[in-house]
Amino acid sequence: MPELFESFDPNQRFRERRAQARRRRRYRRLAGLGGLVLLLLAVAAMAIGATTVIRSERGSSGGAAQQAAKPKKKQPPTPRPLPAEMRGVHVTAALASDARKIDEYLAIPGLNTLQVDVKDENGEVGFLMPNGTLARQIGATKPYYRARRLAARVHAKGVYLIGRLVTFEDPILSQARPDMAIRRRDGSVWTNDVGLGWSNPYDKRVWDYNLEIAKAAVRAGFDEIQFDYVRFPSDGDVENAVYRGKVNEDIGWTIARFVQYASKQLKPLGVRVSVDVFGLAATHDLGIGQVPKRLARFVDAIYPMVYPSHYNPGEYNLPDPSGAPGTTVAASLQDFRRAMRGSKALLIPWLEDFSLGRTRTPDEVRAQIQ
């Protein structure tokens, strides 16, 4: 008869219970580890999410901040348009003090430019500078005219306004501040043949002094700053002149460095910058540091003083250059065109309508213009 039940083995049942217990413990451990892993993954996901949000917020706000901090690029002021053909006259500060005289000039038919002294050969500034400026401290600033009022009057007539600034010849500055002057060997202030002192072209404080005055004129409304006497002295005991801070370079580069320095500071203000030079500077080394080819790199215009009375007999093969004003001016301007070739600077001559050795007739002035 077959057995209805399997034979019972207590040891076998014990072994099965122990195996089941081991499986349950293993499952519990795995379940615990799984929970831990899931928790870690959840924490990591939260961290990644938070980082993503933070980065996103930082990125968006940073971008917005950058956009907000980037204002539209401010364009520099635009200089007043130049006359198509410049026709002007020089006006001293004393004459500029007379409104009736200014009106007379502005009424000249065809006149479209006035050049007014901002600082003259005597070192006088034609208008009052603000308190605290060096020009005010040394008594150089004079109330000949109100700069803003003058500029408004001139512009109302559609006339272009140039400020002439005599640069290195400066009796007032050299006497008030000998440390900024050309000196003699004994330490005294050097003066030229007529007793006028000069400031030191090597001294950057002198550069800044002139630029402080130039900027005041620009703020008042002058359209162009024209540096005159932007050179070393030509008359007097120049061999015994002592220059503190002298640089070992050709003096032509010293003057060019000043003009470059001035242009960099003035042009962003919306003003043109120009220089006056001697009529022979294009072809002669006059020993004063005026080299038109170098200067033309840094200015908007060069104004040669092609006064026929200033040329010696024999110049341009003319026995009397002053007696042939049209020929003298034409020959000199040809020299300047060659010297300035390749530059963008304009060539605008000063013509002679004054009496030096002879009185100019209208025909002689017309010959220079032609």
mmCIF file of C-alpha atoms in Angstrom:
data_model
loop_
_atom_site.group_PDB
_atom_site.id
_atom_site.type_symbol
_atom_site.label_atom_id
_atom_site.label_comp_id
_atom_site.label_asym_id
_atom_site.label_seq_id
_atom_site.Cartn_x
_atom_site.Cartn_y
_atom_site.Cartn_z
ATOM 1 C CA MET A 1 0.000 0.000 0.000
ATOM 2 C CA PRO A 2 1.464 3.326 -0.918
ATOM 3 C CA GLU A 3 2.294 5.854 1.734
ATOM 4 C CA LEU A 4 -0.226 8.695 1.967
ATOM 5 C CA PHE A 5 2.259 11.101 3.598
ATOM 6 C CA GLU A 6 5.903 11.762 3.043
ATOM 7 C CA SER A 7 8.003 10.720 5.879
ATOM 8 C CA PHE A 8 8.554 13.534 8.323
ATOM 9 C CA ASP A 9 12.191 14.757 8.853
ATOM 10 C CA PRO A 10 12.527 17.333 11.669
ATOM 11 C CA ASN A 11 16.020 18.356 10.531
ATOM 12 C CA GLN A 12 14.841 19.085 7.035
ATOM 13 C CA ARG A 13 12.063 21.379 8.337
ATOM 14 C CA PHE A 14 14.541 23.235 10.531
ATOM 15 C CA ARG A 15 16.840 23.795 7.604
ATOM 16 C CA GLU A 16 13.980 25.224 5.516
ATOM 17 C CA ARG A 17 12.946 27.607 8.298
ATOM 18 C CA ARG A 18 16.519 28.851 8.600
ATOM 19 C CA ALA A 19 16.737 29.365 4.804
ATOM 20 C CA GLN A 20 13.450 31.310 4.853
ATOM 21 C CA ALA A 21 14.757 33.474 7.694
ATOM 22 C CA ARG A 22 17.939 34.178 5.765
ATOM 23 C CA ARG A 23 15.905 35.154 2.667
ATOM 24 C CA ARG A 24 13.713 37.496 4.746
ATOM 25 C CA ARG A 25 16.758 39.168 6.293
ATOM 26 C CA ARG A 26 18.352 39.549 2.830
ATOM 27 C CA TYR A 27 15.140 41.083 1.437
ATOM 28 C CA ARG A 28 14.940 43.484 4.346
ATOM 29 C CA ARG A 29 18.553 44.566 3.827
ATOM 30 C CA LEU A 30 17.990 45.011 0.109
ATOM 31 C CA ALA A 31 14.833 46.937 0.748
ATOM 32 C CA GLY A 32 16.713 49.160 3.200
ATOM 33 C CA LEU A 33 19.538 49.764 0.744
ATOM 34 C CA GLY A 34 17.062 50.446 -2.002
ATOM 35 C CA GLY A 35 15.385 53.064 0.146
ATOM 36 C CA LEU A 36 18.693 54.644 0.959
ATOM 37 C CA VAL A 37 19.680 54.691 -2.693
ATOM 38 C CA LEU A 38 16.329 56.197 -3.639
ATOM 39 C CA LEU A 39 16.700 58.789 -0.897
ATOM 40 C CA LEU A 40 20.188 59.664 -2.069
ATOM 41 C CA LEU A 41 18.979 59.857 -5.627
ATOM 42 C CA ALA A 42 16.116 62.053 -4.522
ATOM 43 C CA VAL A 43 18.464 64.329 -2.591
ATOM 44 C CA ALA A 44 20.835 64.458 -5.537
ATOM 45 C CA ALA A 45 17.974 65.258 -7.863
ATOM 46 C CA MET A 46 16.834 68.011 -5.525
ATOM 47 C CA ALA A 47 20.377 69.405 -5.403
ATOM 48 C CA ILE A 48 20.739 69.252 -9.159
ATOM 49 C CA GLY A 49 17.371 70.879 -9.557
ATOM 50 C CA ALA A 50 18.238 73.565 -7.051
ATOM 51 C CA THR A 51 21.562 74.153 -8.738
ATOM 52 C CA THR A 52 19.847 74.356 -12.077
ATOM 53 C CA VAL A 53 17.345 76.851 -10.714
ATOM 54 C CA ILE A 54 20.063 78.883 -9.012
ATOM 55 C CA ARG A 55 22.178 78.886 -12.134
ATOM 56 C CA SER A 56 19.189 79.723 -14.238
ATOM 57 C CA GLU A 57 18.214 82.554 -11.919
ATOM 58 C CA ARG A 58 21.748 83.800 -11.712
ATOM 59 C CA GLY A 59 22.173 83.504 -15.460
ATOM 60 C CA SER A 60 18.967 85.325 -16.231
ATOM 61 C CA SER A 61 19.442 88.016 -13.625
ATOM 62 C CA GLY A 62 23.132 88.327 -14.551
ATOM 63 C CA GLY A 63 22.196 88.716 -18.180
ATOM 64 C CA ALA A 64 19.576 91.283 -17.293
ATOM 65 C CA ALA A 65 22.036 93.102 -15.063
ATOM 66 C CA GLN A 66 24.582 93.134 -17.840
ATOM 67 C CA GLN A 67 22.011 94.472 -20.246
ATOM 68 C CA ALA A 68 20.944 97.104 -17.742
ATOM 69 C CA ALA A 69 24.570 98.034 -17.038
ATOM 70 C CA LYS A 70 25.244 98.426 -20.755
ATOM 71 C CA PRO A 71 23.821 101.825 -21.594
ATOM 72 C CA LYS A 72 23.777 102.971 -25.168
ATOM 73 C CA LYS A 73 27.235 104.048 -26.169
ATOM 74 C CA LYS A 74 27.352 107.807 -25.797
ATOM 75 C CA GLN A 75 28.462 109.422 -29.001
ATOM 76 C CA PRO A 76 30.984 112.261 -28.655
ATOM 77 C CA PRO A 77 29.678 115.727 -29.506
ATOM 78 C CA THR A 78 29.888 116.648 -33.169
ATOM 79 C CA PRO A 79 31.898 119.758 -34.043
ATOM 80 C CA ARG A 80 30.068 122.624 -35.702
ATOM 81 C CA PRO A 81 30.288 122.321 -39.515
ATOM 82 C CA LEU A 82 33.173 124.153 -41.115
ATOM 83 C CA PRO A 83 32.452 126.923 -43.598
ATOM 84 C CA ALA A 84 32.808 125.713 -47.174
ATOM 85 C CA GLU A 85 35.377 128.455 -47.706
ATOM 86 C CA MET A 86 36.769 130.001 -44.559
ATOM 87 C CA ARG A 87 36.847 133.810 -44.595
ATOM 88 C CA GLY A 88 37.730 135.301 -41.251
ATOM 89 C CA VAL A 89 39.695 137.837 -39.259
ATOM 90 C CA HIS A 90 41.707 137.877 -36.061
ATOM 91 C CA VAL A 91 40.195 139.712 -33.081
ATOM 92 C CA THR A 92 42.131 140.634 -29.948
ATOM 93 C CA ALA A 93 40.601 140.146 -26.504
ATOM 94 C CA ALA A 94 40.412 143.924 -26.044
ATOM 95 C CA LEU A 95 38.458 144.339 -29.280
ATOM 96 C CA ALA A 96 36.208 141.434 -28.300
ATOM 97 C CA SER A 97 35.232 143.410 -25.200
ATOM 98 C CA ASP A 98 33.434 145.926 -27.423
ATOM 99 C CA ALA A 99 30.096 144.507 -28.567
ATOM 100 C CA ARG A 100 29.780 147.201 -31.218
ATOM 101 C CA LYS A 101 33.124 146.182 -32.705
ATOM 102 C CA ILE A 102 32.052 142.547 -32.799
ATOM 103 C CA ASP A 103 28.871 143.582 -34.572
ATOM 104 C CA GLU A 104 30.977 145.474 -37.126
ATOM 105 C CA TYR A 105 32.980 142.338 -37.855
ATOM 106 C CA LEU A 106 29.880 140.176 -38.062
ATOM 107 C CA ALA A 107 28.401 142.631 -40.574
ATOM 108 C CA ILE A 108 31.336 142.286 -43.027
ATOM 109 C CA PRO A 109 29.898 140.780 -46.244
ATOM 110 C CA GLY A 110 31.064 137.199 -46.748
ATOM 111 C CA LEU A 111 32.733 136.877 -43.333
ATOM 112 C CA ASN A 112 31.993 133.487 -41.784
ATOM 113 C CA THR A 113 34.789 133.024 -39.218
ATOM 114 C CA LEU A 114 36.119 134.927 -36.226
ATOM 115 C CA GLN A 115 39.343 134.052 -34.463
ATOM 116 C CA VAL A 116 39.350 135.562 -30.962
ATOM 117 C CA ASP A 117 42.218 135.561 -28.466
ATOM 118 C CA VAL A 118 41.593 133.122 -25.626
ATOM 119 C CA LYS A 119 45.135 133.653 -24.305
ATOM 120 C CA ASP A 120 47.433 136.184 -25.960
ATOM 121 C CA GLU A 121 51.176 136.906 -26.220
ATOM 122 C CA ASN A 122 51.106 138.679 -22.868
ATOM 123 C CA GLY A 123 49.760 135.595 -21.133
ATOM 124 C CA GLU A 124 46.366 137.206 -20.503
ATOM 125 C CA VAL A 125 43.250 135.041 -20.669
ATOM 126 C CA GLY A 126 40.436 137.041 -22.261
ATOM 127 C CA PHE A 127 37.657 135.889 -19.941
ATOM 128 C CA LEU A 128 37.333 135.062 -16.260
ATOM 129 C CA MET A 129 38.350 131.534 -15.342
ATOM 130 C CA PRO A 130 36.698 129.776 -12.358
ATOM 131 C CA ASN A 131 38.042 130.231 -8.845
ATOM 132 C CA GLY A 132 40.717 127.710 -7.950
ATOM 133 C CA THR A 133 42.217 127.517 -11.430
ATOM 134 C CA LEU A 134 45.885 128.398 -11.803
ATOM 135 C CA ALA A 135 45.074 131.185 -14.260
ATOM 136 C CA ARG A 136 42.884 132.791 -11.605
ATOM 137 C CA GLN A 137 45.483 132.317 -8.880
ATOM 138 C CA ILE A 138 48.282 134.038 -10.811
ATOM 139 C CA GLY A 139 46.123 136.890 -12.101
ATOM 140 C CA ALA A 140 46.232 135.857 -15.754
ATOM 141 C CA THR A 141 42.470 135.804 -16.280
ATOM 142 C CA LYS A 142 40.893 139.111 -17.341
ATOM 143 C CA PRO A 143 37.245 140.149 -17.853
ATOM 144 C CA TYR A 144 37.640 141.412 -21.424
ATOM 145 C CA TYR A 145 34.607 139.476 -22.613
ATOM 146 C CA ARG A 146 32.110 136.890 -21.402
ATOM 147 C CA ALA A 147 32.962 133.778 -23.347
ATOM 148 C CA ARG A 148 29.471 132.223 -23.430
ATOM 149 C CA ARG A 149 27.836 135.496 -24.399
ATOM 150 C CA LEU A 150 30.404 136.078 -27.153
ATOM 151 C CA ALA A 151 29.952 132.547 -28.540
ATOM 152 C CA ALA A 152 26.167 132.913 -28.565
ATOM 153 C CA ARG A 153 26.425 136.277 -30.346
ATOM 154 C CA VAL A 154 28.757 134.892 -33.008
ATOM 155 C CA HIS A 155 26.763 131.688 -33.551
ATOM 156 C CA ALA A 156 23.514 133.639 -33.863
ATOM 157 C CA LYS A 157 24.993 135.109 -37.041
ATOM 158 C CA GLY A 158 25.984 131.671 -38.303
ATOM 159 C CA VAL A 159 29.680 132.434 -37.862
ATOM 160 C CA TYR A 160 32.340 129.878 -36.918
ATOM 161 C CA LEU A 161 34.323 130.765 -33.746
ATOM 162 C CA ILE A 162 38.012 129.920 -33.271
ATOM 163 C CA GLY A 163 39.832 130.446 -29.996
ATOM 164 C CA ARG A 164 43.479 131.446 -30.430
ATOM 165 C CA LEU A 165 45.609 130.240 -27.557
ATOM 166 C CA VAL A 166 49.196 131.468 -27.388
ATOM 167 C CA THR A 167 50.892 128.477 -25.823
ATOM 168 C CA PHE A 168 54.503 128.672 -24.680
ATOM 169 C CA GLU A 169 55.239 132.400 -24.788
ATOM 170 C CA ASP A 170 53.701 133.382 -21.472
ATOM 171 C CA PRO A 171 55.142 136.277 -19.438
ATOM 172 C CA ILE A 172 52.519 136.000 -16.674
ATOM 173 C CA LEU A 173 52.943 132.285 -16.019
ATOM 174 C CA SER A 174 56.737 132.413 -16.252
ATOM 175 C CA GLN A 175 56.972 135.265 -13.729
ATOM 176 C CA ALA A 176 54.387 133.886 -11.318
ATOM 177 C CA ARG A 177 55.735 130.335 -11.536
ATOM 178 C CA PRO A 178 59.468 130.391 -12.329
ATOM 179 C CA ASP A 179 59.530 126.637 -11.746
ATOM 180 C CA MET A 180 57.436 126.289 -14.933
ATOM 181 C CA ALA A 181 59.508 128.743 -16.993
ATOM 182 C CA ILE A 182 62.521 128.590 -19.265
ATOM 183 C CA ARG A 183 65.429 129.689 -17.082
ATOM 184 C CA ARG A 184 68.871 131.231 -17.420
ATOM 185 C CA ARG A 185 72.000 129.584 -16.131
ATOM 186 C CA ASP A 186 71.877 131.751 -12.999
ATOM 187 C CA GLY A 187 68.347 130.480 -12.258
ATOM 188 C CA SER A 188 66.509 133.657 -13.318
ATOM 189 C CA VAL A 189 63.622 133.566 -15.781
ATOM 190 C CA TRP A 190 64.784 133.640 -19.394
ATOM 191 C CA THR A 191 63.255 136.359 -21.599
ATOM 192 C CA ASN A 192 63.379 137.047 -25.319
ATOM 193 C CA ASP A 193 64.560 140.177 -27.132
ATOM 194 C CA VAL A 194 61.554 142.231 -26.016
ATOM 195 C CA GLY A 195 61.666 141.031 -22.410
ATOM 196 C CA LEU A 196 58.860 138.436 -22.543
ATOM 197 C CA GLY A 197 59.213 135.222 -20.580
ATOM 198 C CA TRP A 198 58.422 131.765 -21.930
ATOM 199 C CA SER A 199 57.020 128.714 -20.196
ATOM 200 C CA ASN A 200 58.914 125.433 -20.484
ATOM 201 C CA PRO A 201 57.699 123.254 -23.404
ATOM 202 C CA TYR A 202 59.006 120.137 -21.637
ATOM 203 C CA ASP A 203 56.943 120.717 -18.490
ATOM 204 C CA LYS A 204 53.668 118.758 -18.517
ATOM 205 C CA ARG A 205 52.265 121.199 -15.952
ATOM 206 C CA VAL A 206 52.538 123.883 -18.618
ATOM 207 C CA TRP A 207 50.651 121.626 -21.024
ATOM 208 C CA ASP A 208 47.878 121.115 -18.491
ATOM 209 C CA TYR A 209 47.723 124.822 -17.683
ATOM 210 C CA ASN A 210 47.018 125.651 -21.317
ATOM 211 C CA LEU A 211 44.539 122.804 -21.661
ATOM 212 C CA GLU A 212 42.613 123.967 -18.599
ATOM 213 C CA ILE A 213 42.108 127.303 -20.362
ATOM 214 C CA ALA A 214 41.290 125.612 -23.674
ATOM 215 C CA LYS A 215 38.636 123.403 -22.064
ATOM 216 C CA ALA A 216 37.002 126.429 -20.451
ATOM 217 C CA ALA A 217 36.738 128.039 -23.896
ATOM 218 C CA VAL A 218 35.265 124.840 -25.352
ATOM 219 C CA ARG A 219 32.649 124.651 -22.601
ATOM 220 C CA ALA A 220 31.747 128.273 -23.360
ATOM 221 C CA GLY A 221 31.043 127.393 -27.000
ATOM 222 C CA PHE A 222 34.216 127.930 -29.045
ATOM 223 C CA ASP A 223 34.212 125.674 -32.120
ATOM 224 C CA GLU A 224 37.973 125.294 -32.529
ATOM 225 C CA ILE A 225 41.075 125.723 -30.401
ATOM 226 C CA GLN A 226 44.013 127.043 -32.393
ATOM 227 C CA PHE A 227 47.413 126.837 -30.695
ATOM 228 C CA ASP A 228 49.754 129.669 -31.610
ATOM 229 C CA TYR A 229 53.382 130.031 -30.458
ATOM 230 C CA VAL A 230 53.316 126.245 -30.158
ATOM 231 C CA ARG A 231 57.073 126.117 -30.489
ATOM 232 C CA PHE A 232 60.380 126.902 -28.846
ATOM 233 C CA PRO A 233 61.543 130.554 -28.761
ATOM 234 C CA SER A 234 63.163 131.943 -31.890
ATOM 235 C CA ASP A 235 64.606 135.286 -30.748
ATOM 236 C CA GLY A 236 66.747 136.237 -27.799
ATOM 237 C CA ASP A 237 69.668 134.508 -26.159
ATOM 238 C CA VAL A 238 68.325 131.032 -26.961
ATOM 239 C CA GLU A 239 71.769 129.427 -26.612
ATOM 240 C CA ASN A 240 71.725 130.130 -22.876
ATOM 241 C CA ALA A 241 68.140 128.994 -22.269
ATOM 242 C CA VAL A 242 67.891 126.238 -19.634
ATOM 243 C CA TYR A 243 65.057 123.711 -19.842
ATOM 244 C CA ARG A 244 64.361 121.693 -16.726
ATOM 245 C CA GLY A 245 63.147 118.180 -17.471
ATOM 246 C CA LYS A 246 64.622 118.306 -20.954
ATOM 247 C CA VAL A 247 64.043 115.109 -22.907
ATOM 248 C CA ASN A 248 66.658 113.616 -25.216
ATOM 249 C CA GLU A 249 64.643 113.951 -28.419
ATOM 250 C CA ASP A 250 64.346 116.202 -31.406
ATOM 251 C CA ILE A 251 62.428 119.307 -30.364
ATOM 252 C CA GLY A 252 60.060 118.690 -33.254
ATOM 253 C CA TRP A 253 58.858 115.573 -31.447
ATOM 254 C CA THR A 254 58.453 117.529 -28.206
ATOM 255 C CA ILE A 255 56.040 119.944 -29.888
ATOM 256 C CA ALA A 256 54.298 117.093 -31.699
ATOM 257 C CA ARG A 257 53.839 115.240 -28.391
ATOM 258 C CA PHE A 258 52.179 118.277 -26.858
ATOM 259 C CA VAL A 259 49.838 118.650 -29.834
ATOM 260 C CA GLN A 260 48.950 114.963 -29.671
ATOM 261 C CA TYR A 261 48.313 115.243 -25.920
ATOM 262 C CA ALA A 262 46.112 118.298 -26.433
ATOM 263 C CA SER A 263 44.120 116.718 -29.254
ATOM 264 C CA LYS A 264 43.384 113.575 -27.248
ATOM 265 C CA GLN A 265 41.863 115.670 -24.483
ATOM 266 C CA LEU A 266 40.032 118.247 -26.571
ATOM 267 C CA LYS A 267 38.584 116.361 -29.533
ATOM 268 C CA PRO A 268 36.248 114.177 -27.404
ATOM 269 C CA LEU A 269 34.640 117.459 -26.275
ATOM 270 C CA GLY A 270 33.416 118.095 -29.818
ATOM 271 C CA VAL A 271 35.938 120.763 -30.788
ATOM 272 C CA ARG A 272 38.466 120.950 -33.590
ATOM 273 C CA VAL A 273 42.166 121.400 -32.863
ATOM 274 C CA SER A 274 44.596 123.304 -35.057
ATOM 275 C CA VAL A 275 48.022 124.951 -34.975
ATOM 276 C CA ASP A 276 49.614 128.094 -36.399
ATOM 277 C CA VAL A 277 53.055 127.653 -37.968
ATOM 278 C CA PHE A 278 55.566 129.874 -39.719
ATOM 279 C CA GLY A 279 55.318 130.112 -43.491
ATOM 280 C CA LEU A 280 58.817 128.675 -43.969
ATOM 281 C CA ALA A 281 58.244 125.697 -41.654
ATOM 282 C CA ALA A 282 57.374 123.381 -44.554
ATOM 283 C CA THR A 283 60.861 123.558 -46.064
ATOM 284 C CA HIS A 284 63.158 125.044 -43.403
ATOM 285 C CA ASP A 285 64.349 123.777 -40.031
ATOM 286 C CA LEU A 286 63.798 126.976 -38.097
ATOM 287 C CA GLY A 287 65.151 125.509 -34.860
ATOM 288 C CA ILE A 288 61.820 125.970 -33.051
ATOM 289 C CA GLY A 289 60.282 122.482 -33.295
ATOM 290 C CA GLN A 290 57.635 123.139 -35.955
ATOM 291 C CA VAL A 291 57.469 120.163 -38.345
ATOM 292 C CA PRO A 292 54.183 120.340 -40.293
ATOM 293 C CA LYS A 293 54.370 116.705 -41.437
ATOM 294 C CA ARG A 294 54.398 115.529 -37.803
ATOM 295 C CA LEU A 295 51.846 118.027 -36.542
ATOM 296 C CA ALA A 296 49.404 117.182 -39.342
ATOM 297 C CA ARG A 297 48.979 113.693 -37.852
ATOM 298 C CA PHE A 298 47.279 115.041 -34.745
ATOM 299 C CA VAL A 299 45.297 118.133 -35.768
ATOM 300 C CA ASP A 300 42.293 118.988 -37.908
ATOM 301 C CA ALA A 301 44.018 121.884 -39.645
ATOM 302 C CA ILE A 302 47.347 123.630 -40.037
ATOM 303 C CA TYR A 303 47.345 127.397 -40.502
ATOM 304 C CA PRO A 304 50.622 128.582 -42.051
ATOM 305 C CA MET A 305 51.318 132.287 -41.658
ATOM 306 C CA VAL A 306 52.292 132.900 -45.260
ATOM 307 C CA TYR A 307 52.781 136.624 -44.774
ATOM 308 C CA PRO A 308 54.797 137.923 -47.768
ATOM 309 C CA SER A 309 56.573 140.470 -45.548
ATOM 310 C CA HIS A 310 58.103 137.606 -43.530
ATOM 311 C CA TYR A 311 60.130 136.124 -46.425
ATOM 312 C CA ASN A 312 63.711 137.163 -47.056
ATOM 313 C CA PRO A 313 64.896 138.438 -50.438
ATOM 314 C CA GLY A 314 65.706 135.556 -52.772
ATOM 315 C CA GLU A 315 63.106 133.172 -51.324
ATOM 316 C CA TYR A 316 61.321 131.363 -54.182
ATOM 317 C CA ASN A 317 63.817 133.122 -56.487
ATOM 318 C CA LEU A 318 62.019 136.392 -55.851
ATOM 319 C CA PRO A 319 64.185 139.454 -55.214
ATOM 320 C CA ASP A 320 61.356 140.916 -53.124
ATOM 321 C CA PRO A 321 58.812 138.317 -51.940
ATOM 322 C CA SER A 322 56.844 141.041 -50.148
ATOM 323 C CA GLY A 323 56.452 142.867 -53.453
ATOM 324 C CA ALA A 324 54.941 139.790 -55.116
ATOM 325 C CA PRO A 325 52.378 138.700 -52.512
ATOM 326 C CA GLY A 326 50.328 136.398 -54.739
ATOM 327 C CA THR A 327 53.351 134.495 -56.065
ATOM 328 C CA THR A 328 54.860 134.190 -52.577
ATOM 329 C CA VAL A 329 51.671 132.782 -51.041
ATOM 330 C CA ALA A 330 51.157 130.316 -53.918
ATOM 331 C CA ALA A 331 54.725 128.985 -53.709
ATOM 332 C CA SER A 332 54.577 128.608 -49.944
ATOM 333 C CA LEU A 333 51.259 126.726 -50.026
ATOM 334 C CA GLN A 334 52.656 124.323 -52.617
ATOM 335 C CA ASP A 335 55.454 123.510 -50.171
ATOM 336 C CA PHE A 336 52.913 122.836 -47.420
ATOM 337 C CA ARG A 337 50.819 120.592 -49.646
ATOM 338 C CA ARG A 338 53.880 118.480 -50.342
ATOM 339 C CA ALA A 339 54.885 118.406 -46.655
ATOM 340 C CA MET A 340 51.383 117.392 -45.526
ATOM 341 C CA ARG A 341 50.765 114.834 -48.267
ATOM 342 C CA GLY A 342 48.922 111.796 -46.922
ATOM 343 C CA SER A 343 47.402 113.566 -43.909
ATOM 344 C CA LYS A 344 43.753 114.471 -43.451
ATOM 345 C CA ALA A 345 44.547 117.854 -41.919
ATOM 346 C CA LEU A 346 43.218 120.886 -43.763
ATOM 347 C CA LEU A 347 45.576 123.579 -45.022
ATOM 348 C CA ILE A 348 44.195 127.032 -44.233
ATOM 349 C CA PRO A 349 46.546 129.999 -44.714
ATOM 350 C CA TRP A 350 46.769 133.215 -42.787
ATOM 351 C CA LEU A 351 47.018 136.066 -45.269
ATOM 352 C CA GLU A 352 48.559 139.480 -44.757
ATOM 353 C CA ASP A 353 46.266 142.474 -44.446
ATOM 354 C CA PHE A 354 48.398 144.546 -42.070
ATOM 355 C CA SER A 355 51.168 147.053 -42.524
ATOM 356 C CA LEU A 356 54.713 145.826 -41.965
ATOM 357 C CA GLY A 357 57.186 147.743 -44.078
ATOM 358 C CA ARG A 358 54.417 148.619 -46.521
ATOM 359 C CA THR A 359 50.678 149.174 -46.531
ATOM 360 C CA ARG A 360 48.785 146.431 -48.307
ATOM 361 C CA THR A 361 46.414 147.526 -51.046
ATOM 362 C CA PRO A 362 43.130 145.726 -51.760
ATOM 363 C CA ASP A 363 44.674 144.359 -54.965
ATOM 364 C CA GLU A 364 47.603 142.859 -53.023
ATOM 365 C CA VAL A 365 45.227 141.224 -50.540
ATOM 366 C CA ARG A 366 43.118 139.925 -53.432
ATOM 367 C CA ALA A 367 46.256 138.494 -55.066
ATOM 368 C CA GLN A 368 46.974 136.471 -51.910
ATOM 369 C CA ILE A 369 43.402 135.139 -51.815
ATOM 370 C CA GLN A 370 43.537 134.112 -55.456
#
